[in-house]
Amino acid sequence: MESDIVVAIGPQSSGIAHVISHVVNELHVPLLSFGATDPTLAYLQFPYFLRTTHSDYFQMYAIADVLDYYGWREVIAIFVDDDYGRNGISVLGDALAKKRAKISYKASFSPEDPESKINDLLVEVNLMESRVFVVHVNPDTGLNIFSVAKRLNMMSGGYVWIATDWLPSYLDSREAVDPSTMNLLQGVVALRRYTPDTNLKKRFISRWKNLKDKGSTGPGGFNSYALYAYDSVWLAAHALEVFLSEGGNLSFSNDPKLRDTNGTTLHLSLLRVFNGGQQLLQTLLRMNFCGLSGQIQFNQQRDLIHPAFDVLNIGGTGTHRIGYWSNYSHLSIVPPESLYTKPLNISSSSQHLYGVKWPGETSKVPRGWVFPNNGQPLRIAVPNRVGYKEFVSKDNSPQGVKGYCIDVFEAAINLLPYAVPHTYMLFGDGNRNPNYDEIVSLVAQNVSNLAGIA
């Protein structure tokens, strides 16, 4: 940054992007980031930050739609304890709340934590009710979670594992994934940033493979972030060309606020402000061209238009696409671009995904929960009435209550294919009828789980 910089491309991580964004704001240098997905990196705080990929805001809403599609109402979030992890999971909580679902437990860990800490974390969450886990971590630590989960028999039937796009990014960037690694991931559902299969993209992949066949060094594969990085370079080039053709001037000036203090080695006085920064930023925002990752065009919120994701199922030796998610049509089994010209329809009947092979080699959708080893029984509030005692009344039996309503409830619960520990809570003194509104309010107050009105 001591050189005269007019545009910066990067960084790959959200944590570093937070730091650099403060610098580019001061120097009026647009920052094109193809890898910083933290949703709190917003233009209101960082006006010179321009995200050239899609924010995790959209990914978390996609995950909420997947959870809602299968009818799961409580999930456990496993995430890395940094800006990227915390802020992404915070958005997931908001998205689930809109669907009357929730994160029942947030299990965080530090990137430096040893495998023993991850083991303790998974043992703890395995004692809880939910069997649906959303994993939002970094690629360098993420596989450790599945390795430990496999050892704890948590990759078997009845469990659900949903990974954010860190996992497909890791797999796609390798020419061939070790079979032992794939064995850890059987049945996992994951999201990957969607890039349309355009002729431009196909030609690029063909050229890339030809270079590899001729012995070129570098990674054998590339993920969606590589495509966004490629498009970021072209975005900067196109914008600079327009900027100069419209009379833009590459001039710099000193900032009196940037000065060295006694003993500093930062050389702040050498940093200069790009005078044309605001003009170049506005030029970048009105760019519109087709890149390898899709349409490069920004909306009024400075997000790339048409955020979309592949919904993948890992099985066998690779990944299988079971559908798509887009901000326009939500879940579908047809590419998102084929729906943009059609009338908006996000009704539940329009949401579709192909079948999934879940952990344990089963095609049956897991229930998503169990009665926890450390959990409480189902608590049912029933009125202790003065009259109509044939429907429900106090009893001296271990159950504590009896009556027609109790018999019907017990018969229904005995039809379930699993045991439901439950207990009855009498409400009222038996001398006068209790207030039914107060009984119902016990559910909202989490005093009881059900209100039995007779």
Coordinates of C-alpha atoms in Angstrom, one line a residue:
M1 CA 0.0 0.0 0.0
E2 CA 3.1 2.3 0.1
S3 CA 2.9 2.2 -3.7
D4 CA 0.3 4.3 -5.6
I5 CA -2.6 1.8 -5.7
V6 CA -5.8 2.5 -7.6
V7 CA -7.6 -0.8 -6.9
A8 CA -6.9 -3.9 -4.7
I9 CA -8.1 -7.5 -5.3
G10 CA -8.6 -9.8 -2.3
P11 CA -8.3 -10.9 0.4
Q12 CA -9.5 -14.5 0.6
S13 CA -10.7 -14.4 4.3
S14 CA -13.3 -12.2 6.0
G15 CA -11.2 -11.5 9.0
I16 CA -8.4 -9.9 7.0
A17 CA -11.0 -8.1 4.8
H18 CA -12.2 -6.3 8.0
V19 CA -8.8 -5.0 8.6
I20 CA -7.9 -4.0 5.0
S21 CA -11.3 -2.4 4.5
H22 CA -10.4 0.3 7.1
V23 CA -7.2 1.0 5.2
V24 CA -8.7 1.3 1.7
N25 CA -11.5 3.5 3.1
E26 CA -8.9 6.0 4.2
L27 CA -6.9 5.8 0.9
H28 CA -10.1 5.8 -1.3
V29 CA -9.0 2.6 -3.0
P30 CA -11.7 0.2 -4.1
L31 CA -11.3 -3.3 -2.7
L32 CA -12.6 -6.2 -4.8
S33 CA -13.0 -9.2 -2.6
F34 CA -13.8 -12.6 -4.2
G35 CA -13.5 -14.6 -1.0
A36 CA -14.7 -12.5 2.0
T37 CA -18.3 -13.7 2.5
D38 CA -19.0 -12.3 6.1
P39 CA -22.4 -10.6 5.8
T40 CA -21.4 -7.8 8.1
L41 CA -18.9 -6.5 5.5
A42 CA -21.3 -4.0 4.2
Y43 CA -20.9 -0.8 2.2
L44 CA -22.5 1.4 4.9
Q45 CA -19.4 0.8 7.1
F46 CA -16.9 0.1 4.4
P47 CA -17.9 2.2 1.3
Y48 CA -14.8 1.1 -0.7
F49 CA -15.4 -2.6 -0.1
L50 CA -16.9 -4.3 -3.1
R51 CA -17.8 -8.0 -2.8
T52 CA -17.3 -9.9 -6.1
T53 CA -18.9 -13.1 -4.8
H54 CA -22.2 -13.7 -3.0
S55 CA -22.5 -12.9 0.7
D56 CA -23.2 -15.6 3.3
Y57 CA -26.4 -13.8 4.0
F58 CA -27.9 -15.6 1.0
Q59 CA -26.2 -18.9 1.8
M60 CA -27.8 -18.9 5.3
Y61 CA -31.2 -18.2 3.9
A62 CA -30.7 -21.1 1.4
I63 CA -29.8 -23.4 4.3
A64 CA -33.0 -22.3 6.2
D65 CA -35.0 -23.2 3.1
V66 CA -33.5 -26.6 2.9
L67 CA -34.2 -27.2 6.6
D68 CA -37.8 -26.0 6.2
Y69 CA -38.2 -28.2 3.1
Y70 CA -37.5 -31.3 5.2
G71 CA -39.5 -30.1 8.2
W72 CA -36.7 -29.7 10.7
R73 CA -37.4 -27.1 13.3
E74 CA -34.3 -27.2 15.5
V75 CA -30.7 -27.4 14.5
I76 CA -27.3 -27.3 16.1
A77 CA -24.8 -25.0 14.6
I78 CA -21.1 -25.9 14.6
F79 CA -18.9 -23.0 13.6
V80 CA -15.5 -21.5 13.8
D81 CA -15.3 -18.7 16.4
D82 CA -14.3 -15.8 14.2
D83 CA -16.0 -13.0 12.2
Y84 CA -16.8 -15.4 9.3
G85 CA -18.3 -18.1 11.6
R86 CA -20.1 -16.0 14.1
N87 CA -21.7 -13.5 11.7
G88 CA -22.8 -16.3 9.3
I89 CA -24.5 -18.3 12.0
S90 CA -26.1 -15.1 13.4
V91 CA -27.8 -14.7 10.0
L92 CA -28.9 -18.3 10.0
G93 CA -30.6 -17.8 13.3
D94 CA -32.6 -14.8 11.9
A95 CA -33.5 -16.8 8.8
L96 CA -34.8 -19.8 10.8
A97 CA -36.8 -17.5 13.1
K98 CA -38.8 -16.3 10.1
K99 CA -39.8 -19.9 9.5
R100 CA -40.6 -20.6 13.2
A101 CA -37.5 -22.7 13.6
K102 CA -34.4 -22.0 15.7
I103 CA -30.8 -22.9 16.4
S104 CA -31.1 -24.9 19.6
Y105 CA -27.4 -24.8 20.4
K106 CA -24.4 -22.9 19.1
A107 CA -21.2 -25.0 19.3
S108 CA -18.1 -22.9 18.5
F109 CA -14.5 -23.7 18.5
S110 CA -11.2 -21.9 17.8
P111 CA -9.2 -22.6 14.6
E112 CA -6.3 -23.5 16.9
D113 CA -8.2 -26.0 19.0
P114 CA -6.8 -29.5 19.1
E115 CA -8.8 -32.5 17.9
S116 CA -9.5 -33.4 21.5
K117 CA -11.4 -30.2 21.9
I118 CA -13.5 -31.0 18.9
N119 CA -14.1 -34.5 20.3
D120 CA -15.4 -33.0 23.6
L121 CA -17.6 -30.6 21.6
L122 CA -19.2 -33.4 19.5
V123 CA -19.7 -35.6 22.6
E124 CA -21.6 -32.7 24.2
V125 CA -23.9 -32.0 21.2
N126 CA -24.6 -35.7 20.8
L127 CA -26.3 -35.7 24.1
M128 CA -28.8 -33.1 22.9
E129 CA -32.2 -33.5 21.2
S130 CA -31.4 -32.3 17.7
R131 CA -29.7 -34.6 15.2
V132 CA -29.4 -31.9 12.5
F133 CA -26.0 -30.2 12.4
V134 CA -25.0 -27.2 10.3
V135 CA -21.3 -26.9 9.9
H136 CA -19.9 -23.5 9.0
V137 CA -16.1 -23.6 9.4
N138 CA -12.9 -23.2 7.4
P139 CA -11.5 -25.9 5.1
D140 CA -8.3 -26.3 7.1
T141 CA -10.3 -27.5 10.2
G142 CA -13.6 -28.7 8.8
L143 CA -12.5 -32.2 7.9
N144 CA -11.4 -32.8 11.5
I145 CA -15.1 -32.4 12.5
F146 CA -16.2 -35.2 10.2
S147 CA -13.3 -37.4 11.2
V148 CA -14.2 -37.1 14.9
A149 CA -17.9 -37.5 14.1
K150 CA -17.2 -40.7 12.2
R151 CA -15.2 -42.1 15.1
L152 CA -18.1 -41.3 17.5
N153 CA -20.6 -43.0 15.2
M154 CA -22.3 -39.7 14.4
M155 CA -22.2 -40.3 10.6
S156 CA -24.7 -43.2 10.9
G157 CA -28.5 -43.4 10.3
G158 CA -30.7 -40.7 12.0
Y159 CA -28.1 -38.0 11.7
V160 CA -28.2 -35.0 9.3
W161 CA -25.1 -33.0 8.3
I162 CA -25.4 -29.8 6.3
A163 CA -22.1 -28.1 5.3
T164 CA -21.8 -24.6 3.9
D165 CA -19.8 -24.0 0.7
W166 CA -16.4 -24.5 2.4
L167 CA -16.7 -28.2 1.9
P168 CA -17.4 -28.2 -1.9
S169 CA -14.7 -25.6 -2.3
Y170 CA -12.2 -27.9 -0.7
L171 CA -13.3 -30.9 -2.8
D172 CA -13.5 -29.0 -6.1
S173 CA -10.0 -27.5 -5.7
R174 CA -8.5 -31.0 -5.7
E175 CA -8.0 -33.0 -8.9
A176 CA -8.7 -36.2 -7.0
V177 CA -9.9 -36.5 -3.4
D178 CA -8.5 -39.3 -1.3
P179 CA -11.1 -42.2 -0.9
S180 CA -10.6 -42.1 2.9
T181 CA -11.7 -38.5 2.9
M182 CA -14.8 -39.2 0.8
N183 CA -15.6 -42.1 3.2
L184 CA -15.9 -39.5 6.0
L185 CA -18.5 -37.4 4.1
Q186 CA -21.0 -40.0 3.0
G187 CA -24.5 -38.6 3.2
V188 CA -23.5 -35.0 3.8
V189 CA -25.6 -32.3 2.1
A190 CA -23.7 -29.2 1.1
L191 CA -24.1 -25.9 -0.7
R192 CA -21.8 -24.6 -3.4
R193 CA -21.9 -21.2 -5.1
Y194 CA -23.7 -21.6 -8.4
T195 CA -22.0 -20.7 -11.6
P196 CA -23.9 -21.2 -14.9
D197 CA -22.5 -23.6 -17.5
T198 CA -22.0 -21.0 -20.2
N199 CA -19.9 -21.5 -23.3
L200 CA -17.4 -19.0 -21.9
K201 CA -16.9 -21.1 -18.8
K202 CA -16.6 -24.4 -20.8
R203 CA -14.0 -22.9 -23.0
F204 CA -12.0 -21.7 -20.0
I205 CA -12.2 -25.2 -18.4
S206 CA -11.0 -26.8 -21.6
R207 CA -8.0 -24.4 -21.9
W208 CA -7.2 -25.1 -18.2
K209 CA -7.2 -28.9 -18.7
N210 CA -5.0 -28.5 -21.9
L211 CA -2.5 -26.6 -19.8
K212 CA -2.5 -29.3 -17.2
D213 CA -2.1 -32.0 -19.8
K214 CA 1.0 -30.1 -21.1
G215 CA 2.6 -30.3 -17.6
S216 CA 1.7 -26.8 -16.3
T217 CA 2.2 -26.5 -12.5
G218 CA -0.6 -25.5 -10.2
P219 CA -3.7 -27.1 -8.6
G220 CA -5.4 -29.8 -10.6
G221 CA -8.9 -28.4 -10.0
F222 CA -10.5 -25.1 -9.2
N223 CA -13.5 -24.1 -7.2
S224 CA -16.1 -21.3 -7.7
Y225 CA -13.9 -18.8 -5.8
A226 CA -11.3 -19.2 -8.5
L227 CA -13.9 -18.2 -11.1
Y228 CA -14.8 -15.2 -9.0
A229 CA -11.2 -14.2 -8.6
Y230 CA -10.7 -14.4 -12.4
D231 CA -13.8 -12.2 -12.9
S232 CA -12.5 -9.7 -10.3
V233 CA -9.4 -9.1 -12.4
W234 CA -11.4 -8.5 -15.5
L235 CA -13.8 -6.3 -13.6
A236 CA -10.9 -4.1 -12.5
A237 CA -9.5 -4.0 -16.0
H238 CA -12.9 -3.1 -17.6
A239 CA -13.6 -0.4 -15.0
L240 CA -10.1 1.1 -15.4
E241 CA -10.5 1.3 -19.2
V242 CA -13.8 3.1 -18.8
F243 CA -12.5 5.3 -16.0
L244 CA -9.6 6.5 -18.2
S245 CA -11.7 6.9 -21.3
E246 CA -14.0 9.2 -19.4
G247 CA -11.2 11.4 -18.3
G248 CA -10.3 9.9 -15.0
N249 CA -7.0 10.9 -13.6
L250 CA -4.5 8.6 -11.8
S251 CA -3.4 11.2 -9.2
F252 CA -2.6 11.0 -5.5
S253 CA -2.3 13.3 -2.6
N254 CA -1.1 13.1 1.0
D255 CA -3.5 12.7 3.9
P256 CA -2.6 14.9 6.9
K257 CA -4.3 12.4 9.2
L258 CA -1.7 9.7 8.2
R259 CA 1.5 10.7 9.9
D260 CA 4.2 8.7 11.8
T261 CA 4.4 8.9 15.6
N262 CA 7.6 8.5 17.6
G263 CA 9.0 5.0 17.4
T264 CA 6.5 3.7 14.7
T265 CA 7.7 1.5 11.9
L266 CA 4.4 1.6 9.9
H267 CA 5.6 4.4 7.5
L268 CA 2.1 5.9 7.5
S269 CA 3.4 9.1 6.0
L270 CA 4.2 7.2 2.7
L271 CA 0.6 6.2 2.2
R272 CA -1.2 8.5 -0.3
V273 CA -4.9 8.9 -1.1
F274 CA -6.2 8.1 -4.6
N275 CA -7.9 11.2 -5.8
G276 CA -10.1 9.4 -8.3
G277 CA -11.2 6.7 -5.9
Q278 CA -14.8 7.7 -5.7
Q279 CA -15.1 8.0 -9.5
L280 CA -13.5 4.6 -10.1
L281 CA -15.8 3.1 -7.4
Q282 CA -18.9 4.4 -9.2
T283 CA -17.5 3.1 -12.5
L284 CA -17.1 -0.4 -11.0
L285 CA -20.6 -0.3 -9.7
R286 CA -22.1 0.2 -13.1
M287 CA -20.1 -2.5 -14.9
N288 CA -22.2 -5.2 -16.6
F289 CA -20.6 -8.1 -18.4
C290 CA -20.7 -11.9 -18.5
G291 CA -17.9 -13.5 -16.6
L292 CA -16.9 -17.1 -15.9
S293 CA -19.0 -17.0 -12.7
G294 CA -22.1 -15.5 -14.4
Q295 CA -23.4 -12.0 -14.8
I296 CA -21.1 -9.4 -13.2
Q297 CA -23.6 -6.7 -12.3
F298 CA -24.3 -5.0 -8.9
N299 CA -27.6 -4.0 -7.4
Q300 CA -28.4 -0.9 -5.3
Q301 CA -27.1 -2.7 -2.2
R302 CA -23.8 -3.4 -4.0
D303 CA -24.4 -7.1 -4.1
L304 CA -23.9 -9.2 -7.3
I305 CA -27.3 -9.9 -8.9
H306 CA -28.9 -13.3 -8.9
P307 CA -27.3 -15.0 -5.9
A308 CA -27.7 -18.8 -6.3
F309 CA -26.3 -22.1 -4.9
D310 CA -26.1 -25.7 -5.9
V311 CA -27.5 -28.1 -3.4
L312 CA -25.2 -31.1 -3.3
N313 CA -25.3 -34.6 -1.8
I314 CA -22.0 -36.4 -1.2
G315 CA -22.1 -40.1 -1.8
G316 CA -19.8 -42.7 -3.3
T317 CA -16.7 -41.1 -4.8
G318 CA -18.1 -37.7 -5.5
T319 CA -20.9 -35.1 -5.2
H320 CA -24.3 -35.2 -6.8
R321 CA -26.5 -32.2 -7.4
I322 CA -30.0 -32.6 -6.0
G323 CA -31.2 -29.1 -6.9
Y324 CA -30.6 -25.4 -6.8
W325 CA -31.4 -22.5 -4.6
S326 CA -31.8 -18.9 -5.8
N327 CA -32.9 -15.7 -4.1
Y328 CA -35.6 -15.5 -6.7
S329 CA -37.2 -19.0 -6.8
H330 CA -35.7 -20.6 -3.7
L331 CA -35.5 -24.4 -4.1
S332 CA -35.8 -26.0 -7.6
I333 CA -34.5 -28.8 -9.7
V334 CA -34.0 -26.6 -12.8
P335 CA -31.2 -24.0 -13.3
P336 CA -32.0 -20.7 -11.7
E337 CA -31.5 -18.7 -14.9
S338 CA -34.4 -20.6 -16.5
L339 CA -36.8 -19.2 -13.8
Y340 CA -35.8 -15.5 -13.8
T341 CA -38.1 -14.7 -16.7
K342 CA -41.1 -16.6 -15.2
P343 CA -43.6 -15.2 -12.7
L344 CA -42.4 -15.4 -9.1
N345 CA -43.6 -18.5 -7.2
I346 CA -42.1 -19.5 -3.9
S347 CA -45.1 -21.4 -2.5
S348 CA -44.4 -24.6 -0.7
S349 CA -45.7 -26.7 -3.6
S350 CA -43.2 -25.1 -6.0
Q351 CA -40.2 -26.1 -3.9
H352 CA -38.4 -29.3 -5.1
L353 CA -35.2 -31.3 -4.6
Y354 CA -34.2 -34.7 -5.9
G355 CA -33.8 -37.6 -3.5
V356 CA -30.9 -37.7 -1.0
K357 CA -28.8 -40.6 0.3
W358 CA -28.5 -39.7 4.0
P359 CA -25.9 -40.9 6.5
G360 CA -26.3 -44.7 7.1
E361 CA -27.0 -45.3 3.4
T362 CA -30.7 -44.6 3.8
S363 CA -33.1 -42.7 1.4
K364 CA -35.6 -42.1 4.2
V365 CA -35.6 -38.6 5.5
P366 CA -34.3 -38.6 9.1
R367 CA -36.6 -37.4 11.8
G368 CA -34.0 -35.0 12.9
W369 CA -34.3 -35.4 16.6
V370 CA -34.2 -37.9 19.5
F371 CA -35.1 -37.7 23.1
P372 CA -31.9 -36.5 24.7
N373 CA -30.1 -38.4 27.4
N374 CA -30.1 -35.3 29.5
G375 CA -33.5 -34.0 28.4
Q376 CA -36.8 -33.4 30.1
P377 CA -40.0 -35.3 29.5
L378 CA -42.9 -33.8 27.6
R379 CA -44.8 -31.6 30.1
I380 CA -48.6 -31.4 29.7
A381 CA -50.6 -28.9 31.6
V382 CA -54.1 -30.1 32.4
P383 CA -56.9 -28.3 34.3
N384 CA -58.0 -29.4 37.7
R385 CA -61.7 -28.6 37.2
V386 CA -64.7 -28.5 39.5
G387 CA -67.0 -30.2 37.1
Y388 CA -66.9 -32.6 34.1
K389 CA -64.4 -34.8 36.0
E390 CA -65.2 -37.7 33.6
F391 CA -63.1 -35.8 31.0
V392 CA -60.1 -35.1 33.3
S393 CA -59.6 -35.2 37.0
K394 CA -56.9 -35.6 39.7
D395 CA -56.0 -39.2 40.5
N396 CA -53.9 -40.9 43.1
S397 CA -52.2 -43.2 40.6
P398 CA -48.6 -42.6 39.5
Q399 CA -49.9 -40.9 36.4
G400 CA -51.6 -38.3 38.7
V401 CA -54.6 -37.8 36.4
K402 CA -57.4 -39.8 34.8
G403 CA -60.4 -39.3 32.5
Y404 CA -61.6 -39.6 28.9
C405 CA -59.2 -37.0 27.5
I406 CA -56.2 -38.7 29.2
D407 CA -57.2 -42.1 27.8
V408 CA -57.4 -40.6 24.2
F409 CA -54.0 -38.9 24.6
E410 CA -52.4 -42.1 25.9
A411 CA -53.9 -44.1 23.1
A412 CA -52.5 -41.7 20.5
I413 CA -49.1 -41.5 22.0
N414 CA -48.9 -45.3 22.1
L415 CA -49.3 -45.4 18.3
L416 CA -46.1 -43.5 17.8
P417 CA -43.1 -45.7 16.6
Y418 CA -41.0 -44.3 19.4
A419 CA -41.3 -43.8 23.1
V420 CA -42.3 -40.3 24.4
P421 CA -41.6 -39.7 28.0
H422 CA -44.2 -37.4 29.4
T423 CA -45.7 -36.1 32.6
Y424 CA -48.9 -34.3 33.5
M425 CA -49.0 -31.0 35.4
L426 CA -52.3 -30.2 37.2
F427 CA -53.3 -26.6 37.0
G428 CA -55.8 -25.3 39.6
D429 CA -56.8 -26.2 43.1
G430 CA -60.0 -28.2 42.2
N431 CA -62.3 -25.8 44.1
R432 CA -62.9 -23.5 41.1
N433 CA -62.2 -23.9 37.4
P434 CA -58.8 -22.6 36.3
N435 CA -58.4 -19.8 33.7
Y436 CA -57.8 -21.4 30.3
D437 CA -55.9 -18.4 29.0
E438 CA -53.4 -18.9 31.8
I439 CA -53.0 -22.6 31.0
V440 CA -52.2 -21.8 27.3
S441 CA -49.7 -19.1 28.4
L442 CA -47.7 -21.7 30.2
V443 CA -46.6 -23.0 26.8
A444 CA -45.3 -19.6 25.7
Q445 CA -43.5 -19.3 29.1
N446 CA -41.9 -22.7 28.5
V447 CA -43.4 -24.0 31.8
S448 CA -45.2 -26.7 29.8
N449 CA -44.9 -28.1 26.3
L450 CA -48.6 -28.8 25.7
A451 CA -51.9 -27.4 27.1
G452 CA -54.6 -30.0 27.7
I453 CA -58.0 -28.2 27.6
A454 CA -60.9 -30.3 28.6

